[in-house]
mmCIF file with all atom_site columns, C-alpha atoms in Angstrom:
data_model
loop_
_atom_site.group_PDB
_atom_site.id
_atom_site.type_symbol
_atom_site.label_atom_id
_atom_site.label_alt_id
_atom_site.label_comp_id
_atom_site.label_asym_id
_atom_site.label_entity_id
_atom_site.label_seq_id
_atom_site.pdbx_PDB_ins_code
_atom_site.Cartn_x
_atom_site.Cartn_y
_atom_site.Cartn_z
_atom_site.occupancy
_atom_site.B_iso_or_equiv
_atom_site.pdbx_formal_charge
_atom_site.auth_seq_id
_atom_site.auth_comp_id
_atom_site.auth_asym_id
_atom_site.auth_atom_id
_atom_site.pdbx_PDB_model_num
ATOM 1   C CA . MET H 1 1   ? -64.168 -49.726 78.676  1.00 86.00 ? 56  MET H CA 1
ATOM 2   C CA . PHE H 1 2   ? -62.227 -47.011 79.414  1.00 84.00 ? 57  PHE H CA 1
ATOM 3   C CA . ARG H 1 3   ? -60.199 -45.284 76.708  1.00 87.00 ? 58  ARG H CA 1
ATOM 4   C CA . SER H 1 4   ? -57.351 -43.024 77.074  1.00 90.00 ? 59  SER H CA 1
ATOM 5   C CA . PRO H 1 5   ? -57.895 -39.491 75.734  1.00 87.00 ? 60  PRO H CA 1
ATOM 6   C CA . ALA H 1 6   ? -54.638 -39.487 73.378  1.00 88.00 ? 61  ALA H CA 1
ATOM 7   C CA . TYR H 1 7   ? -56.345 -41.930 71.327  1.00 92.00 ? 62  TYR H CA 1
ATOM 8   C CA . ASP H 1 8   ? -58.559 -39.225 70.031  1.00 93.00 ? 63  ASP H CA 1
ATOM 9   C CA . VAL H 1 9   ? -56.798 -36.180 69.266  1.00 96.00 ? 64  VAL H CA 1
ATOM 10  C CA . ARG H 1 10  ? -58.530 -33.512 67.177  1.00 96.00 ? 65  ARG H CA 1
ATOM 11  C CA . PRO H 1 11  ? -57.351 -30.384 65.607  1.00 98.00 ? 66  PRO H CA 1
ATOM 12  C CA . VAL H 1 12  ? -59.455 -27.478 67.127  1.00 98.00 ? 67  VAL H CA 1
ATOM 13  C CA . PRO H 1 13  ? -59.488 -23.797 65.797  1.00 98.00 ? 68  PRO H CA 1
ATOM 14  C CA . VAL H 1 14  ? -57.068 -21.684 68.496  1.00 97.00 ? 69  VAL H CA 1
ATOM 15  C CA . GLU H 1 15  ? -60.381 -18.929 68.676  1.00 97.00 ? 70  GLU H CA 1
ATOM 16  C CA . ARG H 1 16  ? -62.888 -21.798 69.962  1.00 98.00 ? 71  ARG H CA 1
ATOM 17  C CA . ILE H 1 17  ? -60.273 -22.534 73.294  1.00 98.00 ? 72  ILE H CA 1
ATOM 18  C CA . ARG H 1 18  ? -60.110 -20.830 76.377  1.00 95.00 ? 73  ARG H CA 1
ATOM 19  C CA . ALA H 1 19  ? -58.185 -20.826 79.477  1.00 90.00 ? 74  ALA H CA 1
ATOM 20  C CA . ASN H 1 20  ? -59.716 -21.536 82.648  1.00 83.00 ? 75  ASN H CA 1
ATOM 21  C CA . GLU H 1 21  ? -60.099 -19.167 85.641  1.00 80.00 ? 76  GLU H CA 1
ATOM 22  C CA . TYR H 1 22  ? -57.922 -21.656 88.124  1.00 72.00 ? 77  TYR H CA 1
ATOM 23  C CA . ASN H 1 23  ? -54.707 -22.918 86.633  1.00 69.00 ? 78  ASN H CA 1
ATOM 24  C CA . PRO H 1 24  ? -51.794 -21.773 89.294  1.00 64.00 ? 79  PRO H CA 1
ATOM 25  C CA . ASN H 1 25  ? -49.132 -22.621 87.310  1.00 69.00 ? 80  ASN H CA 1
ATOM 26  C CA . SER H 1 26  ? -47.007 -20.191 86.034  1.00 74.00 ? 81  SER H CA 1
ATOM 27  C CA . VAL H 1 27  ? -43.466 -20.248 83.336  1.00 75.00 ? 82  VAL H CA 1
ATOM 28  C CA . ALA H 1 28  ? -40.900 -18.164 83.579  1.00 78.00 ? 83  ALA H CA 1
ATOM 29  C CA . PRO H 1 29  ? -39.778 -16.168 80.276  1.00 83.00 ? 84  PRO H CA 1
ATOM 30  C CA . PRO H 1 30  ? -36.756 -18.017 79.655  1.00 77.00 ? 85  PRO H CA 1
ATOM 31  C CA . GLU H 1 31  ? -38.832 -21.349 79.640  1.00 80.00 ? 86  GLU H CA 1
ATOM 32  C CA . MET H 1 32  ? -42.033 -19.383 77.361  1.00 87.00 ? 87  MET H CA 1
ATOM 33  C CA . LYS H 1 33  ? -38.951 -18.713 74.859  1.00 88.00 ? 88  LYS H CA 1
ATOM 34  C CA . LEU H 1 34  ? -37.587 -22.344 75.234  1.00 82.00 ? 89  LEU H CA 1
ATOM 35  C CA . LEU H 1 35  ? -41.152 -23.419 74.588  1.00 88.00 ? 90  LEU H CA 1
ATOM 36  C CA . TYR H 1 36  ? -41.969 -20.932 71.768  1.00 93.00 ? 91  TYR H CA 1
ATOM 37  C CA . LYS H 1 37  ? -38.558 -22.897 70.293  1.00 91.00 ? 92  LYS H CA 1
ATOM 38  C CA . SER H 1 38  ? -39.766 -25.841 70.600  1.00 90.00 ? 93  SER H CA 1
ATOM 39  C CA . ILE H 1 39  ? -43.144 -25.936 69.270  1.00 95.00 ? 94  ILE H CA 1
ATOM 40  C CA . LEU H 1 40  ? -41.529 -23.791 66.184  1.00 94.00 ? 95  LEU H CA 1
ATOM 41  C CA . GLU H 1 41  ? -38.641 -26.639 65.755  1.00 90.00 ? 96  GLU H CA 1
ATOM 42  C CA . ASP H 1 42  ? -40.510 -29.805 67.031  1.00 93.00 ? 97  ASP H CA 1
ATOM 43  C CA . GLY H 1 43  ? -44.476 -28.585 66.014  1.00 96.00 ? 98  GLY H CA 1
ATOM 44  C CA . TYR H 1 44  ? -47.098 -29.530 68.496  1.00 97.00 ? 99  TYR H CA 1
ATOM 45  C CA . THR H 1 45  ? -45.838 -32.965 69.861  1.00 92.00 ? 100 THR H CA 1
ATOM 46  C CA . MET H 1 46  ? -48.470 -32.892 73.085  1.00 91.00 ? 101 MET H CA 1
ATOM 47  C CA . PRO H 1 47  ? -52.274 -32.127 72.467  1.00 95.00 ? 102 PRO H CA 1
ATOM 48  C CA . ILE H 1 48  ? -53.353 -30.078 75.260  1.00 94.00 ? 103 ILE H CA 1
ATOM 49  C CA . VAL H 1 49  ? -56.086 -31.425 77.236  1.00 90.00 ? 104 VAL H CA 1
ATOM 50  C CA . CYS H 1 50  ? -59.627 -29.888 77.685  1.00 92.00 ? 105 CYS H CA 1
ATOM 51  C CA . TYR H 1 51  ? -62.914 -30.246 78.766  1.00 90.00 ? 106 TYR H CA 1
ATOM 52  C CA . TYR H 1 52  ? -65.732 -29.592 76.052  1.00 93.00 ? 107 TYR H CA 1
ATOM 53  C CA . ILE H 1 53  ? -68.315 -27.134 76.844  1.00 91.00 ? 108 ILE H CA 1
ATOM 54  C CA . PRO H 1 54  ? -71.503 -27.858 74.200  1.00 92.00 ? 109 PRO H CA 1
ATOM 55  C CA . GLU H 1 55  ? -73.559 -25.360 75.107  1.00 95.00 ? 110 GLU H CA 1
ATOM 56  C CA . GLU H 1 56  ? -70.929 -22.444 74.368  1.00 96.00 ? 111 GLU H CA 1
ATOM 57  C CA . ASP H 1 57  ? -69.708 -24.837 71.562  1.00 97.00 ? 112 ASP H CA 1
ATOM 58  C CA . VAL H 1 58  ? -65.786 -24.057 73.276  1.00 96.00 ? 113 VAL H CA 1
ATOM 59  C CA . TYR H 1 59  ? -62.995 -26.410 74.849  1.00 97.00 ? 114 TYR H CA 1
ATOM 60  C CA . GLU H 1 60  ? -61.623 -24.993 78.229  1.00 92.00 ? 115 GLU H CA 1
ATOM 61  C CA . ILE H 1 61  ? -58.247 -25.740 78.801  1.00 91.00 ? 116 ILE H CA 1
ATOM 62  C CA . VAL H 1 62  ? -57.391 -28.381 81.486  1.00 85.00 ? 117 VAL H CA 1
ATOM 63  C CA . ASP H 1 63  ? -53.658 -28.769 80.490  1.00 86.00 ? 118 ASP H CA 1
ATOM 64  C CA . GLY H 1 64  ? -51.592 -26.866 77.908  1.00 89.00 ? 119 GLY H CA 1
ATOM 65  C CA . PHE H 1 65  ? -52.413 -23.438 78.257  1.00 90.00 ? 120 PHE H CA 1
ATOM 66  C CA . HIS H 1 66  ? -48.425 -22.283 77.755  1.00 89.00 ? 121 HIS H CA 1
ATOM 67  C CA . ARG H 1 67  ? -48.865 -24.360 74.478  1.00 93.00 ? 122 ARG H CA 1
ATOM 68  C CA . TRP H 1 68  ? -52.268 -22.313 73.797  1.00 96.00 ? 123 TRP H CA 1
ATOM 69  C CA . MET H 1 69  ? -50.662 -19.181 74.170  1.00 94.00 ? 124 MET H CA 1
ATOM 70  C CA . THR H 1 70  ? -47.635 -19.949 72.384  1.00 96.00 ? 125 THR H CA 1
ATOM 71  C CA . MET H 1 71  ? -50.039 -20.128 69.503  1.00 97.00 ? 126 MET H CA 1
ATOM 72  C CA . LEU H 1 72  ? -51.820 -16.923 70.354  1.00 96.00 ? 127 LEU H CA 1
ATOM 73  C CA . LYS H 1 73  ? -48.454 -14.717 70.436  1.00 97.00 ? 128 LYS H CA 1
ATOM 74  C CA . HIS H 1 74  ? -46.856 -16.331 67.828  1.00 98.00 ? 129 HIS H CA 1
ATOM 75  C CA . LYS H 1 75  ? -48.488 -15.847 64.232  1.00 97.00 ? 130 LYS H CA 1
ATOM 76  C CA . ASP H 1 76  ? -45.427 -17.883 62.319  1.00 98.00 ? 131 ASP H CA 1
ATOM 77  C CA . ILE H 1 77  ? -46.720 -20.727 64.669  1.00 98.00 ? 132 ILE H CA 1
ATOM 78  C CA . TYR H 1 78  ? -50.317 -19.881 64.388  1.00 98.00 ? 133 TYR H CA 1
ATOM 79  C CA . GLU H 1 79  ? -49.768 -19.842 60.010  1.00 98.00 ? 134 GLU H CA 1
ATOM 80  C CA . ARG H 1 80  ? -47.890 -23.086 60.159  1.00 98.00 ? 135 ARG H CA 1
ATOM 81  C CA . GLU H 1 81  ? -50.268 -24.498 62.087  1.00 98.00 ? 136 GLU H CA 1
ATOM 82  C CA . HIS H 1 82  ? -53.355 -22.824 60.184  1.00 98.00 ? 137 HIS H CA 1
ATOM 83  C CA . GLY H 1 83  ? -55.151 -21.437 63.394  1.00 98.00 ? 138 GLY H CA 1
ATOM 84  C CA . MET H 1 84  ? -55.239 -25.334 64.860  1.00 98.00 ? 139 MET H CA 1
ATOM 85  C CA . ILE H 1 85  ? -54.177 -26.935 68.058  1.00 97.00 ? 140 ILE H CA 1
ATOM 86  C CA . PRO H 1 86  ? -54.440 -31.015 69.097  1.00 97.00 ? 141 PRO H CA 1
ATOM 87  C CA . VAL H 1 87  ? -57.084 -31.216 71.762  1.00 97.00 ? 142 VAL H CA 1
ATOM 88  C CA . THR H 1 88  ? -57.790 -34.359 73.711  1.00 93.00 ? 143 THR H CA 1
ATOM 89  C CA . VAL H 1 89  ? -60.759 -33.841 75.651  1.00 93.00 ? 144 VAL H CA 1
ATOM 90  C CA . ILE H 1 90  ? -61.425 -35.171 79.413  1.00 86.00 ? 145 ILE H CA 1
ATOM 91  C CA . ASP H 1 91  ? -65.393 -35.331 80.250  1.00 84.00 ? 146 ASP H CA 1
ATOM 92  C CA . LYS H 1 92  ? -65.160 -34.822 84.484  1.00 76.00 ? 147 LYS H CA 1
ATOM 93  C CA . ASP H 1 93  ? -66.665 -32.490 87.136  1.00 71.00 ? 148 ASP H CA 1
ATOM 94  C CA . ILE H 1 94  ? -65.230 -29.096 87.666  1.00 67.00 ? 149 ILE H CA 1
ATOM 95  C CA . SER H 1 95  ? -63.363 -30.609 90.825  1.00 79.00 ? 150 SER H CA 1
ATOM 96  C CA . ASN H 1 96  ? -61.902 -33.282 89.082  1.00 67.00 ? 151 ASN H CA 1
ATOM 97  C CA . ARG H 1 97  ? -60.931 -30.871 86.473  1.00 66.00 ? 152 ARG H CA 1
ATOM 98  C CA . MET H 1 98  ? -59.081 -29.112 88.930  1.00 72.00 ? 153 MET H CA 1
ATOM 99  C CA . ALA H 1 99  ? -57.601 -31.902 89.994  1.00 74.00 ? 154 ALA H CA 1
ATOM 100 C CA . SER H 1 100 ? -56.526 -33.008 86.514  1.00 71.00 ? 155 SER H CA 1
ATOM 101 C CA . THR H 1 101 ? -54.612 -29.522 86.192  1.00 68.00 ? 156 THR H CA 1
ATOM 102 C CA . ILE H 1 102 ? -53.098 -29.289 89.689  1.00 71.00 ? 157 ILE H CA 1
ATOM 103 C CA . ARG H 1 103 ? -51.447 -33.001 88.239  1.00 66.00 ? 158 ARG H CA 1
ATOM 104 C CA . HIS H 1 104 ? -50.650 -32.239 84.892  1.00 60.00 ? 159 HIS H CA 1
ATOM 105 C CA . ASN H 1 105 ? -48.676 -29.278 86.572  1.00 60.00 ? 160 ASN H CA 1
ATOM 106 C CA . ARG H 1 106 ? -47.069 -30.694 89.208  1.00 59.00 ? 161 ARG H CA 1
ATOM 107 C CA . ALA H 1 107 ? -45.105 -33.063 87.013  1.00 53.00 ? 162 ALA H CA 1
ATOM 108 C CA . ARG H 1 108 ? -43.789 -29.598 85.624  1.00 56.00 ? 163 ARG H CA 1
ATOM 109 C CA . GLY H 1 109 ? -43.170 -25.709 86.204  1.00 54.00 ? 164 GLY H CA 1
ATOM 110 C CA . THR H 1 110 ? -43.834 -23.809 89.414  1.00 58.00 ? 165 THR H CA 1
ATOM 111 C CA . HIS H 1 111 ? -47.108 -22.831 91.257  1.00 58.00 ? 166 HIS H CA 1
ATOM 112 C CA . ASP H 1 112 ? -48.960 -19.707 92.453  1.00 71.00 ? 167 ASP H CA 1
ATOM 113 C CA . VAL H 1 113 ? -49.708 -20.043 95.963  1.00 76.00 ? 168 VAL H CA 1
ATOM 114 C CA . GLU H 1 114 ? -52.033 -17.592 95.992  1.00 76.00 ? 169 GLU H CA 1
ATOM 115 C CA . LEU H 1 115 ? -54.119 -19.491 93.061  1.00 77.00 ? 170 LEU H CA 1
ATOM 116 C CA . MET H 1 116 ? -53.579 -22.822 94.981  1.00 80.00 ? 171 MET H CA 1
ATOM 117 C CA . LYS H 1 117 ? -54.805 -21.347 98.114  1.00 84.00 ? 172 LYS H CA 1
ATOM 118 C CA . ASN H 1 118 ? -57.951 -20.460 96.381  1.00 82.00 ? 173 ASN H CA 1
ATOM 119 C CA . ILE H 1 119 ? -58.165 -23.673 94.567  1.00 81.00 ? 174 ILE H CA 1
ATOM 120 C CA . VAL H 1 120 ? -57.694 -25.634 97.977  1.00 85.00 ? 175 VAL H CA 1
ATOM 121 C CA . ALA H 1 121 ? -60.655 -23.240 99.009  1.00 85.00 ? 176 ALA H CA 1
ATOM 122 C CA . GLU H 1 122 ? -63.012 -24.039 95.931  1.00 83.00 ? 177 GLU H CA 1
ATOM 123 C CA . LEU H 1 123 ? -62.524 -28.015 96.754  1.00 86.00 ? 178 LEU H CA 1
ATOM 124 C CA . VAL H 1 124 ? -63.331 -27.859 100.382 1.00 87.00 ? 179 VAL H CA 1
ATOM 125 C CA . GLU H 1 125 ? -66.016 -25.826 99.481  1.00 86.00 ? 180 GLU H CA 1
ATOM 126 C CA . ALA H 1 126 ? -67.278 -27.783 96.808  1.00 88.00 ? 181 ALA H CA 1
ATOM 127 C CA . GLY H 1 127 ? -67.366 -30.950 99.424  1.00 89.00 ? 182 GLY H CA 1
ATOM 128 C CA . MET H 1 128 ? -63.940 -32.199 98.973  1.00 85.00 ? 183 MET H CA 1
ATOM 129 C CA . SER H 1 129 ? -62.342 -34.097 101.908 1.00 89.00 ? 184 SER H CA 1
ATOM 130 C CA . ASP H 1 130 ? -58.691 -33.619 102.834 1.00 90.00 ? 185 ASP H CA 1
ATOM 131 C CA . ALA H 1 131 ? -57.976 -37.179 101.576 1.00 89.00 ? 186 ALA H CA 1
ATOM 132 C CA . TRP H 1 132 ? -59.793 -36.306 98.525  1.00 84.00 ? 187 TRP H CA 1
ATOM 133 C CA . ILE H 1 133 ? -57.758 -33.212 97.359  1.00 84.00 ? 188 ILE H CA 1
ATOM 134 C CA . MET H 1 134 ? -54.805 -34.746 98.925  1.00 81.00 ? 189 MET H CA 1
ATOM 135 C CA . LYS H 1 135 ? -54.702 -38.032 96.978  1.00 77.00 ? 190 LYS H CA 1
ATOM 136 C CA . ASN H 1 136 ? -55.977 -35.860 93.787  1.00 72.00 ? 191 ASN H CA 1
ATOM 137 C CA . ILE H 1 137 ? -54.071 -33.098 93.732  1.00 71.00 ? 192 ILE H CA 1
ATOM 138 C CA . GLY H 1 138 ? -50.418 -34.667 94.963  1.00 67.00 ? 193 GLY H CA 1
ATOM 139 C CA . MET H 1 139 ? -50.091 -32.703 97.787  1.00 75.00 ? 194 MET H CA 1
ATOM 140 C CA . ASP H 1 140 ? -49.315 -33.855 101.869 1.00 81.00 ? 195 ASP H CA 1
ATOM 141 C CA . ALA H 1 141 ? -50.702 -33.114 104.888 1.00 86.00 ? 196 ALA H CA 1
ATOM 142 C CA . GLU H 1 142 ? -48.805 -30.053 105.996 1.00 86.00 ? 197 GLU H CA 1
ATOM 143 C CA . GLU H 1 143 ? -49.203 -28.398 102.100 1.00 83.00 ? 198 GLU H CA 1
ATOM 144 C CA . LEU H 1 144 ? -52.447 -28.519 102.585 1.00 86.00 ? 199 LEU H CA 1
ATOM 145 C CA . LEU H 1 145 ? -52.608 -27.615 106.196 1.00 87.00 ? 200 LEU H CA 1
ATOM 146 C CA . ARG H 1 146 ? -50.614 -24.674 105.444 1.00 84.00 ? 201 ARG H CA 1
ATOM 147 C CA . LEU H 1 147 ? -52.556 -23.621 102.110 1.00 84.00 ? 202 LEU H CA 1
ATOM 148 C CA . LYS H 1 148 ? -55.535 -23.699 104.404 1.00 84.00 ? 203 LYS H CA 1
ATOM 149 C CA . GLN H 1 149 ? -54.070 -21.607 107.113 1.00 83.00 ? 204 GLN H CA 1
ATOM 150 C CA . ILE H 1 150 ? -52.895 -18.592 104.891 1.00 80.00 ? 205 ILE H CA 1
ATOM 151 C CA . SER H 1 151 ? -56.637 -18.735 103.470 1.00 74.00 ? 206 SER H CA 1
ATOM 152 C CA . GLY H 1 152 ? -57.626 -17.409 106.219 1.00 69.00 ? 207 GLY H CA 1
ATOM 153 C CA . LEU H 1 153 ? -61.199 -18.988 106.047 1.00 55.00 ? 208 LEU H CA 1
ATOM 154 C CA . ALA H 1 154 ? -62.844 -20.960 108.749 1.00 52.00 ? 209 ALA H CA 1
ATOM 155 C CA . ALA H 1 155 ? -64.409 -22.919 106.740 1.00 50.00 ? 210 ALA H CA 1
ATOM 156 C CA . LEU H 1 156 ? -61.846 -24.880 105.439 1.00 49.00 ? 211 LEU H CA 1
ATOM 157 C CA . PHE H 1 157 ? -61.599 -26.276 109.064 1.00 51.00 ? 212 PHE H CA 1
ATOM 158 C CA . LYS H 1 158 ? -65.384 -26.471 109.447 1.00 53.00 ? 213 LYS H CA 1
ATOM 159 C CA . ASP H 1 159 ? -65.643 -29.877 110.086 1.00 54.00 ? 214 ASP H CA 1
ATOM 160 C CA . LYS H 1 160 ? -62.705 -30.558 112.077 1.00 55.00 ? 215 LYS H CA 1
ATOM 161 C CA . GLU H 1 161 ? -62.452 -31.644 116.176 1.00 55.00 ? 216 GLU H CA 1
ATOM 162 C CA . PHE H 1 162 ? -59.705 -29.551 117.925 1.00 48.00 ? 217 PHE H CA 1
ATOM 163 C CA . SER H 1 163 ? -58.554 -31.280 121.211 1.00 53.00 ? 218 SER H CA 1
ATOM 164 C CA . ARG H 1 164 ? -57.793 -28.541 123.799 1.00 55.00 ? 219 ARG H CA 1
ATOM 165 C CA . SER H 1 165 ? -54.145 -28.873 124.604 1.00 56.00 ? 220 SER H CA 1
ATOM 166 C CA . TRP H 1 166 ? -54.528 -28.650 128.402 1.00 54.00 ? 221 TRP H CA 1
ATOM 167 C CA . GLU H 1 167 ? -57.282 -27.121 130.539 1.00 55.00 ? 222 GLU H CA 1
ATOM 168 C CA . ALA H 1 168 ? -56.342 -24.719 133.851 1.00 55.00 ? 223 ALA H CA 1
ATOM 169 C CA . ASP H 1 169 ? -57.481 -26.280 136.992 1.00 57.00 ? 224 ASP H CA 1
ATOM 170 C CA . ASN H 1 170 ? -59.298 -23.963 139.518 1.00 54.00 ? 225 ASN H CA 1
ATOM 171 C CA . ALA H 1 171 ? -56.486 -23.339 141.805 1.00 50.00 ? 226 ALA H CA 1
ATOM 172 C CA . GLU H 1 172 ? -54.274 -22.472 139.009 1.00 52.00 ? 227 GLU H CA 1
ATOM 173 C CA . GLU H 1 173 ? -56.825 -19.736 138.099 1.00 51.00 ? 228 GLU H CA 1
ATOM 174 C CA . ASP H 1 174 ? -57.274 -18.526 141.619 1.00 51.00 ? 229 ASP H CA 1
ATOM 175 C CA . ASP H 1 175 ? -53.662 -18.138 141.833 1.00 53.00 ? 230 ASP H CA 1
ATOM 176 C CA . ASN H 1 176 ? -53.972 -15.870 138.640 1.00 52.00 ? 231 ASN H CA 1
ATOM 177 C CA . LEU H 1 177 ? -56.682 -13.737 140.098 1.00 52.00 ? 232 LEU H CA 1
#
């Protein structure tokens, strides 16, 4: 039976947590100040979501990078929380962790187009179909196509069929010679 990770929140030392390499979310300075004030005034009301890497005994962030950074940057919050941050853990492969990050982010914040392009390229190279990417990241076909186009990677289109829009007949070719 599935059990939501939110039922298993655990305190983790902030030093045992690291950022992932694929998060395209960015937060403007005014919103970062507001996040700091929110955590200062209300505490951590939402855990960060991580994937546990047992070989390294570290937690890699899936969602909550800016909440994590707030603790790292603000000694008052670090001390109040005794260097611990609430974490929930998901156990998914890298493609599904990327998709989870995007789903969490798309509900709020903005995305860096360059990083989104890289994520799409990585997912395509990992064998994920366009339908899987659209479903799991919450983007439409036009947005996915734009990200593929700006990537300039021909490999992103390797399995696609293209129709010819028209074919010149011999008479037209002769006229143009």
